[in-house]
PDB file of C-alpha atoms in Angstrom:
ATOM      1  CA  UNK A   1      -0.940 -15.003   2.284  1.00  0.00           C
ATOM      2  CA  UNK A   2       1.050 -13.285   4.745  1.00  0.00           C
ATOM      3  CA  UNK A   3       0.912  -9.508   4.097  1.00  0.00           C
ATOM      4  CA  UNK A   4       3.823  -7.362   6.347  1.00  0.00           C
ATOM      5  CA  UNK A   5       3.600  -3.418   6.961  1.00  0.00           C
ATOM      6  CA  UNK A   6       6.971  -2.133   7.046  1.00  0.00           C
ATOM      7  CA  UNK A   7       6.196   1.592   6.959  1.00  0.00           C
ATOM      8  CA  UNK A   8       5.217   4.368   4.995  1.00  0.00           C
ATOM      9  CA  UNK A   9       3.943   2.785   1.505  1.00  0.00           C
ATOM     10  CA  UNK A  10       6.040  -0.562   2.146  1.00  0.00           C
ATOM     11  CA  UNK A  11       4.190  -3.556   2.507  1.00  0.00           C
ATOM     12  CA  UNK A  12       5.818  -7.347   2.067  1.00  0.00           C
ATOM     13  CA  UNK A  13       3.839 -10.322   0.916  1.00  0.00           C
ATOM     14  CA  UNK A  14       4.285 -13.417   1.212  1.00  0.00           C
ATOM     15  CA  UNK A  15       3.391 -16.989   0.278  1.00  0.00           C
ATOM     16  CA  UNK A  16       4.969 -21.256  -0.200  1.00  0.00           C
ATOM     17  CA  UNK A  17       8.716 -19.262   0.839  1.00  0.00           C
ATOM     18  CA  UNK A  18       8.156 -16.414  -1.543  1.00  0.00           C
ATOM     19  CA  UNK A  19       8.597 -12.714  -0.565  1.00  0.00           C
ATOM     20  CA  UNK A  20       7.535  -9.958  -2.279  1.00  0.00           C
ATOM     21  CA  UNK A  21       8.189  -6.227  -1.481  1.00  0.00           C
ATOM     22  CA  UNK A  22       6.217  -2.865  -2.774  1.00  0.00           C
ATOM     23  CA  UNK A  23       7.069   0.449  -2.621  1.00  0.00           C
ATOM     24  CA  UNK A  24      10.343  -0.113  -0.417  1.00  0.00           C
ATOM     25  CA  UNK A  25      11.667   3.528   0.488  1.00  0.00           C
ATOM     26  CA  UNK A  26      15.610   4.942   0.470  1.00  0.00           C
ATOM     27  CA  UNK A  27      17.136   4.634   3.892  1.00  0.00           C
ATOM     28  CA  UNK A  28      16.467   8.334   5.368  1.00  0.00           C
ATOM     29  CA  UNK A  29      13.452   8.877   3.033  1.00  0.00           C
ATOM     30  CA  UNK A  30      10.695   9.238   5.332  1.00  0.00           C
ATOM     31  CA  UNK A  31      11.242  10.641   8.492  1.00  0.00           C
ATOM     32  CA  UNK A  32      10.806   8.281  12.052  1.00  0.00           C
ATOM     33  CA  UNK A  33      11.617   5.101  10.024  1.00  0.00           C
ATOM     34  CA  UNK A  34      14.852   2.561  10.374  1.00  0.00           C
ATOM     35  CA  UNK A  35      16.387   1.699   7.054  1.00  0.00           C
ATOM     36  CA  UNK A  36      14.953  -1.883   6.164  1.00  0.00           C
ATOM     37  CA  UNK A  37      17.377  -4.547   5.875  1.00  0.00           C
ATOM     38  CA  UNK A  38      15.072  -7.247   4.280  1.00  0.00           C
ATOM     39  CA  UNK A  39      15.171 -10.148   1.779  1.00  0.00           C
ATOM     40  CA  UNK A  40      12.837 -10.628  -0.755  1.00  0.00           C
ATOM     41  CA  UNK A  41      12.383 -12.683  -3.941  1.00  0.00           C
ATOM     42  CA  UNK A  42      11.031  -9.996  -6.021  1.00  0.00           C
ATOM     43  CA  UNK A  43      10.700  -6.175  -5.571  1.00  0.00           C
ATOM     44  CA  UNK A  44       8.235  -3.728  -6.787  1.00  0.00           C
ATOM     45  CA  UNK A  45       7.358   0.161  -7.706  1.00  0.00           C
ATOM     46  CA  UNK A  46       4.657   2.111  -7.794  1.00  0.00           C
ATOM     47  CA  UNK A  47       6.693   4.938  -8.623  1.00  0.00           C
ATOM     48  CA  UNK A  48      10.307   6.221  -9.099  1.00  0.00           C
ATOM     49  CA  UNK A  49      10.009   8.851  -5.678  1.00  0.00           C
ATOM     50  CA  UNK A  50      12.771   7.825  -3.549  1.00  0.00           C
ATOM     51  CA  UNK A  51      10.425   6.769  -0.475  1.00  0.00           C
ATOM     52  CA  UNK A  52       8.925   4.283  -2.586  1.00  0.00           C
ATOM     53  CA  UNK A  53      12.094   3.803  -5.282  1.00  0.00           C
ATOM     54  CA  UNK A  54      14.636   2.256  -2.559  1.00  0.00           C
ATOM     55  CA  UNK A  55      15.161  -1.206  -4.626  1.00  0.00           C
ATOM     56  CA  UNK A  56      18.530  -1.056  -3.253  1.00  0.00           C
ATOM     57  CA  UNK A  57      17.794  -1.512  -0.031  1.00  0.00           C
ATOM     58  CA  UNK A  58      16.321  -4.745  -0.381  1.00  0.00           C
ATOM     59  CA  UNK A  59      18.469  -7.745  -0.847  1.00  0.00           C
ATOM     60  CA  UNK A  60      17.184 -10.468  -3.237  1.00  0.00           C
ATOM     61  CA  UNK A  61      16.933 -13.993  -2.072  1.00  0.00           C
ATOM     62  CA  UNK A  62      19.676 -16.492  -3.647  1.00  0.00           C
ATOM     63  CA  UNK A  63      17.650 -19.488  -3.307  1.00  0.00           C
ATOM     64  CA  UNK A  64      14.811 -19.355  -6.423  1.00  0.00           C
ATOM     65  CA  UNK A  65      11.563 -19.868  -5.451  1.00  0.00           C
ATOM     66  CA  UNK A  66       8.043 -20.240  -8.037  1.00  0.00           C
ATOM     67  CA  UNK A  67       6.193 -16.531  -7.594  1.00  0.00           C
ATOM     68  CA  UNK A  68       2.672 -18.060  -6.299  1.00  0.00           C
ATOM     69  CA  UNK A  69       1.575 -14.334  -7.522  1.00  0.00           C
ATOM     70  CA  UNK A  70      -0.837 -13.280 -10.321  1.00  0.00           C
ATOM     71  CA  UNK A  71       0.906  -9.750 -10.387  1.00  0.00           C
ATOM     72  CA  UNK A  72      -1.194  -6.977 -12.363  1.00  0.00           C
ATOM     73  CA  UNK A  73      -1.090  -2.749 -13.312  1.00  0.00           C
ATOM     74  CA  UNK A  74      -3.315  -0.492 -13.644  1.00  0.00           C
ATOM     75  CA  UNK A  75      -1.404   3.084 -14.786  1.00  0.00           C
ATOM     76  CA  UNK A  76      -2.711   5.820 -13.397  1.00  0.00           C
ATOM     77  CA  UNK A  77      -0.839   9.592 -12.421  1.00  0.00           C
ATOM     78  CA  UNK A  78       0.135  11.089  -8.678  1.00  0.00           C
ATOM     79  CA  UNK A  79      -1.870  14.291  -9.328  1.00  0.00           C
ATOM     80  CA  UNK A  80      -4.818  15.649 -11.002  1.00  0.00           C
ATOM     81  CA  UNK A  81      -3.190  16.868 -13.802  1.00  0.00           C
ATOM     82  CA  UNK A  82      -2.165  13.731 -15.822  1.00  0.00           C
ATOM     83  CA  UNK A  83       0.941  13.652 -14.051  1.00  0.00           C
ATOM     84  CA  UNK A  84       2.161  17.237 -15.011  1.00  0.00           C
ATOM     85  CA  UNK A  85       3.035  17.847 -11.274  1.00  0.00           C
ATOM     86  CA  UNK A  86       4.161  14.933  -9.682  1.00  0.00           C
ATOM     87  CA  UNK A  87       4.376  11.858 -12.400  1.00  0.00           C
ATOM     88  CA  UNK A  88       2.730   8.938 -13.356  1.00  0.00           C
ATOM     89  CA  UNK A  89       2.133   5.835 -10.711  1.00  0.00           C
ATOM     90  CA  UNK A  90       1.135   2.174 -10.653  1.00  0.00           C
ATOM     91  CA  UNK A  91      -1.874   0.907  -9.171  1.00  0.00           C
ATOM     92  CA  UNK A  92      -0.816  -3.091  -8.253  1.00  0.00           C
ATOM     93  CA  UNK A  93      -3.002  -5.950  -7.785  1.00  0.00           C
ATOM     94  CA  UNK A  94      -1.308  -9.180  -5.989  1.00  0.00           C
ATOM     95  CA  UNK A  95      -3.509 -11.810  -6.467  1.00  0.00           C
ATOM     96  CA  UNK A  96      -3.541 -15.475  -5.445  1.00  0.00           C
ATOM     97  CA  UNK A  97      -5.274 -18.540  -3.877  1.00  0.00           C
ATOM     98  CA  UNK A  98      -8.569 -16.015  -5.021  1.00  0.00           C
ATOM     99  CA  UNK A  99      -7.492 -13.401  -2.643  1.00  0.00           C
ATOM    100  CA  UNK A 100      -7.145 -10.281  -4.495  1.00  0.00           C
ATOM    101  CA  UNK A 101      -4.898  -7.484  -2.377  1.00  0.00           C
ATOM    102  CA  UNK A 102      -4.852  -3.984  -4.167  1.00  0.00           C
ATOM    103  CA  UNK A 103      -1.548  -1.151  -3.659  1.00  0.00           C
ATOM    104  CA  UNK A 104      -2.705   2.162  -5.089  1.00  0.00           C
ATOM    105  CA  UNK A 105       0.601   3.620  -4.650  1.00  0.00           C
ATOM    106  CA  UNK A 106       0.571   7.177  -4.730  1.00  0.00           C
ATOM    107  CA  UNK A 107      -2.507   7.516  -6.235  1.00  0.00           C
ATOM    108  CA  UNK A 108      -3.613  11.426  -6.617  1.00  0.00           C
ATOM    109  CA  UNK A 109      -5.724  11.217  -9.520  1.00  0.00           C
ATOM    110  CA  UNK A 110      -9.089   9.898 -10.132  1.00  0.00           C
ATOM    111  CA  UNK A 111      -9.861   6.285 -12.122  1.00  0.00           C
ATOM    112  CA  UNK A 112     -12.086   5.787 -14.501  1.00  0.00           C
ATOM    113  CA  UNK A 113     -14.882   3.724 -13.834  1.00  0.00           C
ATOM    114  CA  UNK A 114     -13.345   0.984 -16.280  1.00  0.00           C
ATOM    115  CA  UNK A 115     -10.223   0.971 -14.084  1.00  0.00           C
ATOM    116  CA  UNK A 116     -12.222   0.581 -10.565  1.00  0.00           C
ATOM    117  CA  UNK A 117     -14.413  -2.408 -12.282  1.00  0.00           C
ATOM    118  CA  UNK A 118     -10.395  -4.042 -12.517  1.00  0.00           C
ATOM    119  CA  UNK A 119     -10.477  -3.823  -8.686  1.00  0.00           C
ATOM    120  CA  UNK A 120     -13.812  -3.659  -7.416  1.00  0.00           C
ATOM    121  CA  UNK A 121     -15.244  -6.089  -4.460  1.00  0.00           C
ATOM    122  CA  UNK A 122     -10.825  -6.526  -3.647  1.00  0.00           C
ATOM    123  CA  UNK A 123      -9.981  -8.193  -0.435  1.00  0.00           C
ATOM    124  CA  UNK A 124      -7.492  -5.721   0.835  1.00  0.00           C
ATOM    125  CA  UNK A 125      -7.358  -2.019  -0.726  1.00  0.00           C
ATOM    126  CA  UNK A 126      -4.051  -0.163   1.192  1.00  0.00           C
ATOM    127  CA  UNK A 127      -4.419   2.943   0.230  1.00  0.00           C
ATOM    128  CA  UNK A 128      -2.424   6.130   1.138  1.00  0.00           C
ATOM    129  CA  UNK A 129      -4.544   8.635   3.456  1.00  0.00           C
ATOM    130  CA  UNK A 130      -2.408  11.624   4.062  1.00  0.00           C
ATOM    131  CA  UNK A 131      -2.864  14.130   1.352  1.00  0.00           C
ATOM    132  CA  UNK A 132      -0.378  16.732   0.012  1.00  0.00           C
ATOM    133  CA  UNK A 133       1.321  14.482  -2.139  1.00  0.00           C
ATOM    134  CA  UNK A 134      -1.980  11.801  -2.825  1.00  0.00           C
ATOM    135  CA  UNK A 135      -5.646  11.789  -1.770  1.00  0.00           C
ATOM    136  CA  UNK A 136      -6.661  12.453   1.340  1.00  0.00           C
ATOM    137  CA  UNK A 137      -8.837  11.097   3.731  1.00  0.00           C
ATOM    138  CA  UNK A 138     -12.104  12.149   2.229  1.00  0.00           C
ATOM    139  CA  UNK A 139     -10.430  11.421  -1.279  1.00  0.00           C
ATOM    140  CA  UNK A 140      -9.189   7.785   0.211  1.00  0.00           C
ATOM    141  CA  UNK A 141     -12.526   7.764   1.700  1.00  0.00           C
ATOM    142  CA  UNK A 142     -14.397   8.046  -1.526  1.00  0.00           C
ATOM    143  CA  UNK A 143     -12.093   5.138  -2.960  1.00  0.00           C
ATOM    144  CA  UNK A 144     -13.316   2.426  -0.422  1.00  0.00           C
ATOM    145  CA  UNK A 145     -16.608   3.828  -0.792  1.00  0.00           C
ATOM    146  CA  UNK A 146     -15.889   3.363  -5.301  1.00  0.00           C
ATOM    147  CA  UNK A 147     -14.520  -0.122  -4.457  1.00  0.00           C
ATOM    148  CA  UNK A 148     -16.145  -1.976  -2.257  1.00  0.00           C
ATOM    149  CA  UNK A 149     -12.608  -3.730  -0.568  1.00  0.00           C
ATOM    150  CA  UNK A 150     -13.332  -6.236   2.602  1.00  0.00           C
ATOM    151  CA  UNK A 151     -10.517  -4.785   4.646  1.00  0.00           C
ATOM    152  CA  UNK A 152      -9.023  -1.281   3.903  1.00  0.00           C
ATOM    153  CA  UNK A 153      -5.395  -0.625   5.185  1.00  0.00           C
ATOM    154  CA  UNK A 154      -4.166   3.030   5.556  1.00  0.00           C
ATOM    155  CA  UNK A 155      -0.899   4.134   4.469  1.00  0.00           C
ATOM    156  CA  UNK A 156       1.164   7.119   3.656  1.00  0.00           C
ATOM    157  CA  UNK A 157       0.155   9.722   6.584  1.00  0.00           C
ATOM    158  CA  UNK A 158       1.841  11.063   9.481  1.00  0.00           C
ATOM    159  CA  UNK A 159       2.097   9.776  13.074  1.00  0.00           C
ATOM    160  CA  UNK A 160       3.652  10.315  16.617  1.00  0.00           C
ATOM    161  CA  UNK A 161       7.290  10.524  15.856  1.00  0.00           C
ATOM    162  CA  UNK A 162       7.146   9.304  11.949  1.00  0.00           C
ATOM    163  CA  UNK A 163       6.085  10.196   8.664  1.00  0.00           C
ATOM    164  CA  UNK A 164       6.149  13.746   7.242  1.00  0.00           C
ATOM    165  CA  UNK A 165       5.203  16.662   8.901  1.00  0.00           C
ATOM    166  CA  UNK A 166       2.600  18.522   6.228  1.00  0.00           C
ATOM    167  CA  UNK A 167       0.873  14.381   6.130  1.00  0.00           C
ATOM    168  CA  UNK A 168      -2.841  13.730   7.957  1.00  0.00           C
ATOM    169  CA  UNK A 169      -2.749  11.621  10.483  1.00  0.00           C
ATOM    170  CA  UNK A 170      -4.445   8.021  10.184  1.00  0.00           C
ATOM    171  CA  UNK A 171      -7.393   9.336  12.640  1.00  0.00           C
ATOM    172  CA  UNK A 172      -8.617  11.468  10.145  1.00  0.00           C
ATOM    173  CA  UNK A 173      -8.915   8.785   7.901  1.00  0.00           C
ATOM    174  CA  UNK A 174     -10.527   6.421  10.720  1.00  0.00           C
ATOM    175  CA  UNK A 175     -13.133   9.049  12.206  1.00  0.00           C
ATOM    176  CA  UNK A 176     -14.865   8.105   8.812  1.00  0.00           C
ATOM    177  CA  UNK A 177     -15.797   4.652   9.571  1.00  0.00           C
ATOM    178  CA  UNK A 178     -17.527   2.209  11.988  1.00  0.00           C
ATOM    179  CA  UNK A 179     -15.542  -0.813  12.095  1.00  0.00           C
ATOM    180  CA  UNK A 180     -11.897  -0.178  12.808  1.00  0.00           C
ATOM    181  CA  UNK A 181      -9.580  -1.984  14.217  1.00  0.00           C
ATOM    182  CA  UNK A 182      -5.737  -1.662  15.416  1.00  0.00           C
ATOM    183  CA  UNK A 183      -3.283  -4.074  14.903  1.00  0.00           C
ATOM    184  CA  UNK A 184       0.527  -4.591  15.046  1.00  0.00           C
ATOM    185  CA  UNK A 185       2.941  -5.341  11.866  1.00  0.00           C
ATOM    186  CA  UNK A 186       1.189  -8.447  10.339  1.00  0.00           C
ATOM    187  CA  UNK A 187      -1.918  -9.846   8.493  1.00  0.00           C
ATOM    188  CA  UNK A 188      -2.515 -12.983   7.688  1.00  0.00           C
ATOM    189  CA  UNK A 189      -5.124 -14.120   5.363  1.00  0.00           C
ATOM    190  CA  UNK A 190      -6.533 -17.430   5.272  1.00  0.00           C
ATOM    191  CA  UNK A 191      -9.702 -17.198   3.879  1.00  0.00           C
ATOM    192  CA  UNK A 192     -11.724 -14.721   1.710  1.00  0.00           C
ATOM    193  CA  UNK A 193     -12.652 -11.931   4.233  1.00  0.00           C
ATOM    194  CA  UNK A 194     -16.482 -10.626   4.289  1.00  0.00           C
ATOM    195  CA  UNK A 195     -18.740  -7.085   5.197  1.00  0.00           C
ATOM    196  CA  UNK A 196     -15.847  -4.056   5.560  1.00  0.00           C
ATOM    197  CA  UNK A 197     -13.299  -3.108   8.229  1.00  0.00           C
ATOM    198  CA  UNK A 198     -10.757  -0.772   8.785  1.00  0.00           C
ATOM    199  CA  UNK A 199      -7.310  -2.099   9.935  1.00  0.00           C
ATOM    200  CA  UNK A 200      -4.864   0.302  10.942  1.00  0.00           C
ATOM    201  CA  UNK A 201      -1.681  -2.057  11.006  1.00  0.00           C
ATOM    202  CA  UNK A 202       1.692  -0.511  12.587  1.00  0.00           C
ATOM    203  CA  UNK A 203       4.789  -0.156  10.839  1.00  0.00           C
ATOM    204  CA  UNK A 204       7.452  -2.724  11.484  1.00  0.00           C
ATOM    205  CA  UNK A 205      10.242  -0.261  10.875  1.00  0.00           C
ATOM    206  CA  UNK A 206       8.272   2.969  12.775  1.00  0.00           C
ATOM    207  CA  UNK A 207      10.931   4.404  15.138  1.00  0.00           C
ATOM    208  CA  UNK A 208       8.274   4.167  17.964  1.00  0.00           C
TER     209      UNK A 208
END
């Protein structure tokens, strides 16, 4: 599995010529990032917010392809008050060859124990990092700690010349950890990953 940061929440998978996207955002959405102009075979939502709502800007493949996907939801709400503020959101789980790669979307709310046993011991959590609008570094923080993922990828936060302006940045989310490690646009997984690392992976689309 070939897993893709395009920015922001965005992340593309793919596997045997399939491509899927999550969390695409509206060209113009999110500050700092070029619209995207990809292809996929199947698109996804966490939520209706237009920097994670821009199905639009994806183009769907012509040529059908099997999904090689076990695709999965857990509901959850983008705030502490069962949605009241900012709406309900999807937590995803992408699962296949026994890889198991978890999107919490704009997750601002906490999940039950029941709901973390659903992704527990996962072998990539991305996870948004900023605050404001989700958890933020401590609350993203607690998450991994709640989980248990291999690899944790940050998302959602603020950096030199993209992202929004009242965001953290990623290093407040990294300062909390040993192992971290930088990468650029692309992760490929060929085996199940072991102990726990922190990639920070850069954004294809980041105007940087």
């Amino acid at each position: 599995m070939k897993i893709t940061y395009l920015g922001h929440s965005c992340f593309k998978f793919e596997k045997d010529g399939f491509a899927l996207i999550v969390d695409p955002y509206k060209a113009g959405s999110v500050p700092g990032y070029a619209p995207l102009k990809e292809t996929a075979n199947q698109v996804l939502s966490t939520h209706r917010h237009g920097d994670h709502f821009g199905l639009d800007e994806v183009k769907l493949a012509v040529t059908r392809v099997d999904i090689p996907f076990d695709i999965s939801f857990i509901e959850s709400f983008h705030d502490e008050e069962d949605g009241a503020a900012r709406g309900c959101n999807n937590v995803i789980i992408v699962k296949a060859d026994g890889l198991t790669v978890v999107h919490m979307g704009d997750i601002g709310c906490e999940l039950s124990d029941e709901d973390i046993d659903i992704i527990k011991d996962c072998d990539v959590l991305l996870i948004p990092v900023g605050g404001v609008y989700t958890v933020d570094a401590k609350g993203a923080k607690a998450y991994v700690d709640r989980i248990g993922p291999a690899i944790t990828v940050p998302m959602h936060y603020r950096g030199e010349g993209f992202g929004y302006d009242e965001l953290g940045t990623v290093v407040e989310f990294t300062k909390l950890f040993e192992q971290v490690e930088s990468i650029g646009s692309e992760l490929v997984l060929e085996g199940k990953p072991e102990g726990h690392k922190v990639i920070v992976m850069r954004g294809k689309k980041a105007n940087v």
